[in-house]
Phi, psi and omega in degrees: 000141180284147168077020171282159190269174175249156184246127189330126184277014206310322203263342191284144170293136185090337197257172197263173209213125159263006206200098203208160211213099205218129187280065212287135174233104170286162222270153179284150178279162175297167182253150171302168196227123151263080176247169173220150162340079113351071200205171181297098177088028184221045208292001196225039152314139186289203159247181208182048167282137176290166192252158166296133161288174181288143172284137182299171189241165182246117201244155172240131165254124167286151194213149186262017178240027174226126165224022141201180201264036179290349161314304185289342165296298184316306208224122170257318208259124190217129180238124144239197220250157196279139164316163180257162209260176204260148192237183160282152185087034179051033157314129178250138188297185160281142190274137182282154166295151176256158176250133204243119179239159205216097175267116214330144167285128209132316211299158096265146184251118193223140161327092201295335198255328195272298216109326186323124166265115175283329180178153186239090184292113189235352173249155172310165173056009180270144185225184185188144187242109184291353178176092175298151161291152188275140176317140168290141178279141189285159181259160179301340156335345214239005197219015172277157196187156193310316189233029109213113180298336163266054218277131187237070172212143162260167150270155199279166173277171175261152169288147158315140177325137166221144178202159166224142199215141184270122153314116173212131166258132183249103181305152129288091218215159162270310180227153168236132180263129184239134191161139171008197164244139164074040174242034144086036172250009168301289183314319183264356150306316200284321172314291220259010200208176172251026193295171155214061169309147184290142169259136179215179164251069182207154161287127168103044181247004127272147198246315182254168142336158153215154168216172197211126201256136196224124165252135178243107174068217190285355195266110202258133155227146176284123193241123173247112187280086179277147180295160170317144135281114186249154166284119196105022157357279184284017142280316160130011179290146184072330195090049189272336173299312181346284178312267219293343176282317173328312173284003174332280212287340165300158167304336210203123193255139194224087149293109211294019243270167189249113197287325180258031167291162167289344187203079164299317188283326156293330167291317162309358184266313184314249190332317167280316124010275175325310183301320220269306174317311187328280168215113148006288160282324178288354175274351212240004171283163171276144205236175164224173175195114195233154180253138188230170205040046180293348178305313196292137184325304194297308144026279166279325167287327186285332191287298158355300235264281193293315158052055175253140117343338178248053187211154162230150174246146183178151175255149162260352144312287184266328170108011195280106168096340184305329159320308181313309197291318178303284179337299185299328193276310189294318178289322185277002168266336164296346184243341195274164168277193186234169200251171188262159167272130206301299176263193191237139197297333175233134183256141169297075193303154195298138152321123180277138170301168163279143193261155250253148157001065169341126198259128172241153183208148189264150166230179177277355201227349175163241162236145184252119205230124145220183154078198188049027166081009188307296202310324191293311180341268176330325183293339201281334205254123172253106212272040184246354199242116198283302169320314177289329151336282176326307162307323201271291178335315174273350164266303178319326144310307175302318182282001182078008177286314167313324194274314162300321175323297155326318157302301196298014168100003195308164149233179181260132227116290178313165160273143199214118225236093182252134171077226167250008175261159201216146171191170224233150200294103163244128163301000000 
């Protein structure tokens, strides 16, 4: 039906796909080894458990030899591997592999649950790690001490990062040519690069970006053919969100109009509208505005007609003004700034704070311990183990639980709730 909009090739095999949806699990730490020394003419050996290696991590890279996430369509769910558990003879387990994807330049990666933009790949080789692996658990080695020489419990590894995250490729372009559907900027990529985008005489006969590398004089710039903008674009009519996130990171905005339309200058109003709605700031880039096809009768009366001076004219068809249109595009690429990148390509993690009071709060069925770092704790206790019990009970003296439990009124009996574990109050 005319003036239908097209519906997104994301799902065709082979095509490119900018927008993908994906599930990082990094691998769990290995468990500590409660073992003890063994040997011949040694009948009272201590102990002597390896600490878990570390669980692998999940890295994202960018690689210029990928130039969509059509991979990620295919396969959503990414595991990486669990640390190995820890030996006797102070053995440290094997650290799990990280599993490494590997994505066009460009790419952002943001919290599918938050919004948090985690990173932003915009160079080659820059990566970012979506979801560490969890620490390996200490061997029993770790828990001998003046009043117990035999200690027989380790700690479990900790788990690993789990996330879900959204992919969005942002090209990486110097200029983007932006316009209507069918105002000729396939033809005029084609024109100005050795790119070879589809041409067609219909709307909508690009579906994807295309890009195209052009040289002007001694200097190469990257140029991107975004599909038509119809009004209401920057709503998401046409698949315009789609579209219109491509041109972020160009320097230079090159609007395309059709010379022999009935109103080139009402469509350019449309499309920079849009461009504007869009964003702000990206309306606010330095931009050109060339009239295409001029080879055509109708064209040439709208060139007649309009006579601005802040307009260009070329065919792309005959090649008639296209010098002009280079020249203009390299001087105005010479004055634009380059846009920043949304993160910084690997974000650091923050520093932990120190940690805070254990908060107790009274209930109907008994007390509630949060906070004071309890959640890491619980993870350190292998609770099948009446020494590692022990072990726990005296760091919950150290972290202060006891002693707040006692302000808030506790007895002995009561129930007492840290996490999911629940145990009844003994002084």
């Amino acid at each position: 039906m005319a003036g239908a909009s097209p519906s997104p090739p994301a799902n065709r095999p082979g095509s490119f796909v900018d927008s993908a949806r994906v599930h990082a699990r990094a691998g769990h730490g290995g468990r500590g080894s409660a073992s003890f020394r063994r040997e011949p003419f040694v009948p009272r050996g201590g102990p002597d458990g390896g600490d878990g290696g570390r669980g692998g991590s999940v890295l994202v890279v960018a690689s210029p030899q990928v130039s969509s996430l059509h991979e990620f369509v295919r396969r959503r769910r990414w595991k990486a591997e669990d640390g190995r558990p820890g030996a006797k003879a102070r053995k440290v387990g094997r650290a799990g592999a990280d599993v490494r994807l590997e994505v066009p330049v460009g790419t952002v990666i943001s919290d599918a649950q938050t919004g948090e933009v985690i990173a932003d790949l915009d160079r080659p080789g820059s990566k970012a790690v979506v979801a560490r692996g969890g620490a390996g658990g200490r061997g029993n080695v770790h828990f001998k001490s003046s009043v117990n020489q035999a200690p027989d419990f380790a700690e479990p590894g900790r788990p690993g990062e789990e996330r879900e995250l959204e992919l969005n490729l942002k090209l990486i372009a110097d200029v983007g040519l932006v316009g209507p559907p069918n105002a000729g900027k396939s033809s005029l990529l084609a024109a100005i690069s050795a790119a070879r985008p589809k041409v067609g005489d219909y709307a909508f006969t690009t579906l994807d970006p295309e890009l195209g590398v052009v040289a002007a004089g001694a200097e190469r710039m990257v140029v991107a053919d975004i599909p038509g903008l119809i009004e209401g674009a920057a709503r998401g009519a046409g698949l315009g969100l789609r579209f219109l996130r491509h041109v972020e990171r160009t320097r230079v905005l090159v609007y395309v109009v059709d010379g022999a339309a009935p109103d080139p200058l009402g469509d350019l109003a449309v499309v920079r509208a849009e461009v504007a709605s869009y964003s702000r700031e990206l309306a606010r880039r330095p931009s050109l505005t060339v009239v295409n096809k001029i080879d055509l009768a109708a064209a040439q009366d709208f060139g007649r007609r309009v006579g601005r001076r802040d307009l260009l004219f070329c065919s792309a068809k005959t090649g008639e003004g296209i010098p002009e249109l280079l020249e203009a595009i390299r001087s105005a690429l010479a004055e634009a700034p380059r846009p920043e990148p949304e993160v910084p390509a690997q974000r650091l993690r923050p520093r932990r704070s120190p940690a805070e009071a254990p908060v107790v709060r009274r209930r109907s069925w008994g007390f509630e311990v949060r906070g004071g770092g309890l959640e890491r704790l619980l993870e350190r206790v292998d609770f099948d183990s009446h020494q590692s019990f022990d072990w726990f009970q005296v760091q919950l003296d150290r972290l202060g639980v006891s002693a707040a439990l006692e302000e808030a009124g506790v007895e002995p009996g009561d129930t007492v709730r840290i996490g999911e574990l629940e145990f009844e109050y003994q002084p």
